[in-house]
Amino acid sequence: MDLLIKNIDIVTMDDCNKVIKNGYIGIKDDKISLVSDSLPKGTQWKEQIDGKRKIAIPGLVNGHSHSAMTLMRNYADDMALETWLFDNIFPVEAKLTEEFVYWGTMLGIVEMLKSGVIAFADMYMFMEEVARAVTETGIKANICKSPVQFFEDGELKRLDKSQGTIDYYNKYHNAADGRIKVFVEIHSTYMFNERTLANAAALAKQLNTGIHIHLLETAAEVESSNRDYGMTSVEICKKTGVLDVPVLAAHCVHMTDSDLEIMKAAGASICHNPTSNLKLGSGIARIPDMLDMGINVCLGTDGAASNNNLNMFEEMNLAALIHKGAAMNPQLMKAKDVLKMGTCNGAKALGFEDSGMIKEGMKGDLILIDTDKPHLYPKTNPVSAIVYSAQASDTDTVIIDGKIIMQDRKFKNIDEEKVMFEADALSRKLLT
Amino acid sequence: MDLLIKNIDIVTMDDCNKVIKNGYIGIKDDKISLVSDSLPKGTQWKEQIDGKRKIAIPGLVNGHSHSAMTLMRNYADDMALETWLFDNIFPVEAKLTEEFVYWGTMLGIVEMLKSGVIAFADMYMFMEEVARAVTETGIKANICKSPVQFFEDGELKRLDKSQGTIDYYNKYHNAADGRIKVFVEIHSTYMFNERTLANAAALAKQLNTGIHIHLLETAAEVESSNRDYGMTSVEICKKTGVLDVPVLAAHCVHMTDSDLEIMKAAGASICHNPTSNLKLGSGIARIPDMLDMGINVCLGTDGAASNNNLNMFEEMNLAALIHKGAAMNPQLMKAKDVLKMGTCNGAKALGFEDSGMIKEGMKGDLILIDTDKPHLYPKTNPVSAIVYSAQASDTDTVIIDGKIIMQDRKFKNIDEEKVMFEADALSRKLLT
């Protein structure tokens, strides 16, 4: 066998939510080959990690991000949504090139890996560069490409670019040893129209893949959808076939009962982005209702320009807290359910069905949390410790497809200093 | 001069909210003697710190805690308030002795120092032990003692113990080179009655000190106050003289307009505990209204049993986010106002009027944040970076009264390993 992690507390997140104290995890090739409280005799291991005072959990999955927006971190805060977007973000984004997106994404990936993220869903521009950064770093990603080009000569035209999406899909889907999944991007129902929504849905069906979409993030979208389509954004998605394929829908803050029923019936996944929804004043999504209905809800950071980090520990903490407070009910959003949102629900939503649990036969995608810190003593409930007490910086080791990407917070094959340097220099060029 | 910090970005939090890039901070004895963008020639320094890639901010102040409750961290979560309190916390607290409180407080202090906290307000039992831990570690604290013993032989009796509070005040107020302030504890209006409230207020007046109180944390308190006093908790505090002295009122979740007017007129300080209020389902306090009115609002963690850490970076982040989301207004709770709540407003509320700003003549109470981390690149707005992007673990150096307590995350005079070991062992004894 290849790798043995011993003396480790394991939060498996398997179907029985099993927690093993002082156990063993074995990895062969890219898969988990052993999860046990005792070590079978006679097996030889090429490499061993002592897991004493550490907790193993499935790697975190960031269900919605625009990673390259790290370049705009802390650039524009505490302002009205329109001022933020039209006067600050859009003018900067108009200056982006391949180089900016590559290094911005690299910075985002380095930050995410150091925060225990093993896979992320990304939606942005120059997506070839995102694929390149994912390939080079060893992380997993669900990336997407829009079949519509919105503007030409500054005018909103919604031009058909389906062939670009088909080529992108053919080039990258299941590339990087299967670490990449490609979905079709639908930015939103308000940037598309009925024809382009139907075309995108047909394209996803033709490619046998899913769709990543921003859905009902703001109250303004509720109004515009009613005005433009005479129905809710969810209803127009249903009508145009968008919900006939696997859907990863970000935000979903303003959903009617009927919208939720449609999402549930379609088997769509919803990505909750608590920091971004709060920071932009979008509102508080009906997550407890969604979980009650059995909808697959995962967690995401959104871009660093509206967060301002890519820290899934903070998203788990927030998700566990805000719905209790808003509903004045401390029994909502239990720690184990939130950890499930941050791990296996995310893996499922992104199309990595063989990830998200520490279980024999699943991919070797897991992280080790260093609990030898004052804020993680005493050693009581490991699930509560991860959701309520831990910081992203407690991530000690990141293993993806059985490969050690980071150990003792040091990367094996990524030049972290160079990434920070390049991104900082480019950001200064971009923001001045 | 004693200590020079050079090449440092400084968020002064002084009256003009000045930010100095690549500047200098000088410290002589226990006070800040220099804050400048240039270094006066000819001055000799005993010790120098290179502040390159670091940000200096005033040390954080935790305005409300029960530090020894670290022993109950992650012990009881996600349950109804009554189940949590009566079936889990109270039975454990009944077993506490001096030893438990000492080591639990030590664990809390070590956690807080490593999170950039230079002062905290504490309310608990065996307060002699809290004073001992504060004295030994070098942190500052506002500690308090109740003039009322609630129970005897299991019966609620509200016995007068004023002399104990007087003795405690005489022994500890301004002790440890002025690092300790002693207030009178009023647990809450519902554990006191009209007579004991008036007595406690008179005692605080007699000692010329302030009062630390839990005020209107839950909707249940609104009801009980109306039932027991025929008025709100704030109104009975006013009637009994509680608001005639400096008051540090924790929570204040359920306040009427009139309650807020009374608090404002009294010059009372309010401590917002966002994590605890959310986690216990208490609700969301009217913090934006309080700030608009000019009330001095600070931030606190509450105890680790309802949080589950003592992480003021998380409290700042939450305070900046939740009110924007709840009111759907991204312009509320700007980063600079939240950082003020976490630093100088807290120092003022605890009675450390000479702390909370990096300004010549103020006490040398400051922390250095290490920004050489992916999640703190690129270097744009340092105030946003601290409130929205940073983690507690980014605290590199803690200086209190001009003394370096922690540098490069290592303590000068605290045996961190021993504290974690002792607290862990005692917690196992306590919780089984």
PDB file of N, CA and C in Angstrom, chain B residues 137-181:
ATOM      1  N   THR B 137      -0.219  36.248  33.605  1.00  0.00           N
ATOM      2  CA  THR B 137      -0.004  36.160  32.155  1.00  0.00           C
ATOM      3  C   THR B 137       0.360  37.476  31.492  1.00  0.00           C
ATOM      4  N   GLY B 138       0.057  38.607  32.131  1.00  0.00           N
ATOM      5  CA  GLY B 138       0.391  39.892  31.525  1.00  0.00           C
ATOM      6  C   GLY B 138      -0.733  40.525  30.720  1.00  0.00           C
ATOM      7  N   ILE B 139      -1.882  39.844  30.618  1.00  0.00           N
ATOM      8  CA  ILE B 139      -3.031  40.418  29.906  1.00  0.00           C
ATOM      9  C   ILE B 139      -3.719  41.439  30.816  1.00  0.00           C
ATOM     10  N   LYS B 140      -4.611  42.264  30.262  1.00  0.00           N
ATOM     11  CA  LYS B 140      -5.425  43.190  31.051  1.00  0.00           C
ATOM     12  C   LYS B 140      -6.834  42.629  31.195  1.00  0.00           C
ATOM     13  N   ALA B 141      -7.501  42.977  32.274  1.00  0.00           N
ATOM     14  CA  ALA B 141      -8.868  42.482  32.433  1.00  0.00           C
ATOM     15  C   ALA B 141      -9.709  43.388  33.295  1.00  0.00           C
ATOM     16  N   ASN B 142     -10.991  43.421  32.936  1.00  0.00           N
ATOM     17  CA  ASN B 142     -12.014  43.983  33.791  1.00  0.00           C
ATOM     18  C   ASN B 142     -12.718  42.784  34.404  1.00  0.00           C
ATOM     19  N   ILE B 143     -12.548  42.615  35.722  1.00  0.00           N
ATOM     20  CA  ILE B 143     -13.168  41.467  36.381  1.00  0.00           C
ATOM     21  C   ILE B 143     -14.180  41.991  37.393  1.00  0.00           C
ATOM     22  N   CYS B 144     -15.111  41.159  37.769  1.00  0.00           N
ATOM     23  CA  CYS B 144     -16.194  41.672  38.612  1.00  0.00           C
ATOM     24  C   CYS B 144     -16.591  40.628  39.646  1.00  0.00           C
ATOM     25  N   LYS B 145     -17.270  41.094  40.663  1.00  0.00           N
ATOM     26  CA  LYS B 145     -17.703  40.168  41.712  1.00  0.00           C
ATOM     27  C   LYS B 145     -19.115  40.550  42.146  1.00  0.00           C
ATOM     28  N   SER B 146     -19.937  39.545  42.327  1.00  0.00           N
ATOM     29  CA  SER B 146     -21.337  39.797  42.666  1.00  0.00           C
ATOM     30  C   SER B 146     -21.501  40.059  44.159  1.00  0.00           C
ATOM     31  N   PRO B 147     -22.282  41.055  44.533  1.00  0.00           N
ATOM     32  CA  PRO B 147     -22.573  41.287  45.949  1.00  0.00           C
ATOM     33  C   PRO B 147     -23.728  40.413  46.443  1.00  0.00           C
ATOM     34  N   VAL B 148     -24.159  39.501  45.587  1.00  0.00           N
ATOM     35  CA  VAL B 148     -25.303  38.661  45.946  1.00  0.00           C
ATOM     36  C   VAL B 148     -24.938  37.198  45.758  1.00  0.00           C
ATOM     37  N   GLN B 149     -25.206  36.396  46.785  1.00  0.00           N
ATOM     38  CA  GLN B 149     -25.113  34.943  46.603  1.00  0.00           C
ATOM     39  C   GLN B 149     -26.528  34.442  46.400  1.00  0.00           C
ATOM     40  N   PHE B 150     -26.717  33.741  45.267  1.00  0.00           N
ATOM     41  CA  PHE B 150     -28.098  33.447  44.889  1.00  0.00           C
ATOM     42  C   PHE B 150     -28.727  32.304  45.680  1.00  0.00           C
ATOM     43  N   PHE B 151     -27.974  31.231  45.824  1.00  0.00           N
ATOM     44  CA  PHE B 151     -28.589  30.024  46.385  1.00  0.00           C
ATOM     45  C   PHE B 151     -27.980  29.650  47.729  1.00  0.00           C
ATOM     46  N   GLU B 152     -28.795  29.107  48.598  1.00  0.00           N
ATOM     47  CA  GLU B 152     -28.291  28.440  49.793  1.00  0.00           C
ATOM     48  C   GLU B 152     -29.165  27.218  50.009  1.00  0.00           C
ATOM     49  N   ASP B 153     -28.539  26.062  50.220  1.00  0.00           N
ATOM     50  CA  ASP B 153     -29.265  24.798  50.357  1.00  0.00           C
ATOM     51  C   ASP B 153     -30.211  24.584  49.179  1.00  0.00           C
ATOM     52  N   GLY B 154     -29.727  24.986  47.987  1.00  0.00           N
ATOM     53  CA  GLY B 154     -30.531  24.749  46.784  1.00  0.00           C
ATOM     54  C   GLY B 154     -31.700  25.710  46.617  1.00  0.00           C
ATOM     55  N   GLU B 155     -31.908  26.604  47.551  1.00  0.00           N
ATOM     56  CA  GLU B 155     -33.042  27.538  47.445  1.00  0.00           C
ATOM     57  C   GLU B 155     -32.560  28.914  46.995  1.00  0.00           C
ATOM     58  N   LEU B 156     -33.369  29.583  46.153  1.00  0.00           N
ATOM     59  CA  LEU B 156     -33.031  30.941  45.694  1.00  0.00           C
ATOM     60  C   LEU B 156     -33.240  31.918  46.851  1.00  0.00           C
ATOM     61  N   LYS B 157     -32.140  32.493  47.378  1.00  0.00           N
ATOM     62  CA  LYS B 157     -32.285  33.347  48.567  1.00  0.00           C
ATOM     63  C   LYS B 157     -31.736  34.754  48.398  1.00  0.00           C
ATOM     64  N   ARG B 158     -30.845  34.976  47.448  1.00  0.00           N
ATOM     65  CA  ARG B 158     -30.288  36.307  47.195  1.00  0.00           C
ATOM     66  C   ARG B 158     -29.689  36.923  48.461  1.00  0.00           C
ATOM     67  N   LEU B 159     -28.656  36.280  48.980  1.00  0.00           N
ATOM     68  CA  LEU B 159     -28.028  36.714  50.230  1.00  0.00           C
ATOM     69  C   LEU B 159     -27.041  37.848  49.976  1.00  0.00           C
ATOM     70  N   ASP B 160     -26.983  38.767  50.901  1.00  0.00           N
ATOM     71  CA  ASP B 160     -26.085  39.922  50.773  1.00  0.00           C
ATOM     72  C   ASP B 160     -24.629  39.518  51.031  1.00  0.00           C
ATOM     73  N   LYS B 161     -23.778  39.700  50.021  1.00  0.00           N
ATOM     74  CA  LYS B 161     -22.347  39.428  50.183  1.00  0.00           C
ATOM     75  C   LYS B 161     -21.543  40.663  49.791  1.00  0.00           C
ATOM     76  N   SER B 162     -22.083  41.834  50.089  1.00  0.00           N
ATOM     77  CA  SER B 162     -21.421  43.079  49.688  1.00  0.00           C
ATOM     78  C   SER B 162     -19.987  43.154  50.184  1.00  0.00           C
ATOM     79  N   GLN B 163     -19.760  42.682  51.424  1.00  0.00           N
ATOM     80  CA  GLN B 163     -18.416  42.815  51.987  1.00  0.00           C
ATOM     81  C   GLN B 163     -17.389  42.065  51.130  1.00  0.00           C
ATOM     82  N   GLY B 164     -17.795  40.908  50.592  1.00  0.00           N
ATOM     83  CA  GLY B 164     -16.900  40.153  49.719  1.00  0.00           C
ATOM     84  C   GLY B 164     -16.511  40.957  48.485  1.00  0.00           C
ATOM     85  N   THR B 165     -17.474  41.683  47.934  1.00  0.00           N
ATOM     86  CA  THR B 165     -17.205  42.511  46.749  1.00  0.00           C
ATOM     87  C   THR B 165     -16.290  43.685  47.106  1.00  0.00           C
ATOM     88  N   ILE B 166     -16.538  44.284  48.282  1.00  0.00           N
ATOM     89  CA  ILE B 166     -15.684  45.397  48.740  1.00  0.00           C
ATOM     90  C   ILE B 166     -14.239  44.917  48.927  1.00  0.00           C
ATOM     91  N   ASP B 167     -14.092  43.772  49.581  1.00  0.00           N
ATOM     92  CA  ASP B 167     -12.743  43.220  49.810  1.00  0.00           C
ATOM     93  C   ASP B 167     -12.055  42.914  48.472  1.00  0.00           C
ATOM     94  N   TYR B 168     -12.816  42.318  47.569  1.00  0.00           N
ATOM     95  CA  TYR B 168     -12.263  41.962  46.253  1.00  0.00           C
ATOM     96  C   TYR B 168     -11.820  43.220  45.509  1.00  0.00           C
ATOM     97  N   TYR B 169     -12.680  44.229  45.550  1.00  0.00           N
ATOM     98  CA  TYR B 169     -12.355  45.505  44.903  1.00  0.00           C
ATOM     99  C   TYR B 169     -11.073  46.096  45.502  1.00  0.00           C
ATOM    100  N   ASN B 170     -11.016  46.140  46.830  1.00  0.00           N
ATOM    101  CA  ASN B 170      -9.837  46.744  47.489  1.00  0.00           C
ATOM    102  C   ASN B 170      -8.559  45.974  47.171  1.00  0.00           C
ATOM    103  N   LYS B 171      -8.687  44.678  47.015  1.00  0.00           N
ATOM    104  CA  LYS B 171      -7.501  43.858  46.755  1.00  0.00           C
ATOM    105  C   LYS B 171      -7.034  43.956  45.298  1.00  0.00           C
ATOM    106  N   TYR B 172      -7.969  44.021  44.360  1.00  0.00           N
ATOM    107  CA  TYR B 172      -7.574  43.862  42.947  1.00  0.00           C
ATOM    108  C   TYR B 172      -7.735  45.088  42.056  1.00  0.00           C
ATOM    109  N   HIS B 173      -8.554  46.051  42.422  1.00  0.00           N
ATOM    110  CA  HIS B 173      -8.746  47.181  41.512  1.00  0.00           C
ATOM    111  C   HIS B 173      -7.416  47.916  41.318  1.00  0.00           C
ATOM    112  N   ASN B 174      -7.016  48.077  40.074  1.00  0.00           N
ATOM    113  CA  ASN B 174      -5.724  48.682  39.715  1.00  0.00           C
ATOM    114  C   ASN B 174      -4.506  47.859  40.142  1.00  0.00           C
ATOM    115  N   ALA B 175      -4.740  46.602  40.498  1.00  0.00           N
ATOM    116  CA  ALA B 175      -3.609  45.709  40.823  1.00  0.00           C
ATOM    117  C   ALA B 175      -2.899  45.289  39.534  1.00  0.00           C
ATOM    118  N   ALA B 176      -1.835  44.500  39.685  1.00  0.00           N
ATOM    119  CA  ALA B 176      -1.024  44.025  38.546  1.00  0.00           C
ATOM    120  C   ALA B 176      -0.592  45.213  37.681  1.00  0.00           C
ATOM    121  N   ASP B 177       0.007  46.198  38.333  1.00  0.00           N
ATOM    122  CA  ASP B 177       0.467  47.416  37.630  1.00  0.00           C
ATOM    123  C   ASP B 177      -0.653  48.102  36.849  1.00  0.00           C
ATOM    124  N   GLY B 178      -1.836  48.054  37.390  1.00  0.00           N
ATOM    125  CA  GLY B 178      -2.958  48.739  36.744  1.00  0.00           C
ATOM    126  C   GLY B 178      -3.637  47.922  35.662  1.00  0.00           C
ATOM    127  N   ARG B 179      -3.201  46.674  35.498  1.00  0.00           N
ATOM    128  CA  ARG B 179      -3.801  45.853  34.426  1.00  0.00           C
ATOM    129  C   ARG B 179      -5.185  45.317  34.785  1.00  0.00           C
ATOM    130  N   ILE B 180      -5.563  45.417  36.065  1.00  0.00           N
ATOM    131  CA  ILE B 180      -6.872  44.910  36.487  1.00  0.00           C
ATOM    132  C   ILE B 180      -7.796  46.051  36.900  1.00  0.00           C
ATOM    133  N   LYS B 181      -9.033  46.016  36.387  1.00  0.00           N
ATOM    134  CA  LYS B 181     -10.097  46.903  36.872  1.00  0.00           C
ATOM    135  C   LYS B 181     -11.179  46.010  37.467  1.00  0.00           C
TER     136      LYS B 181
END
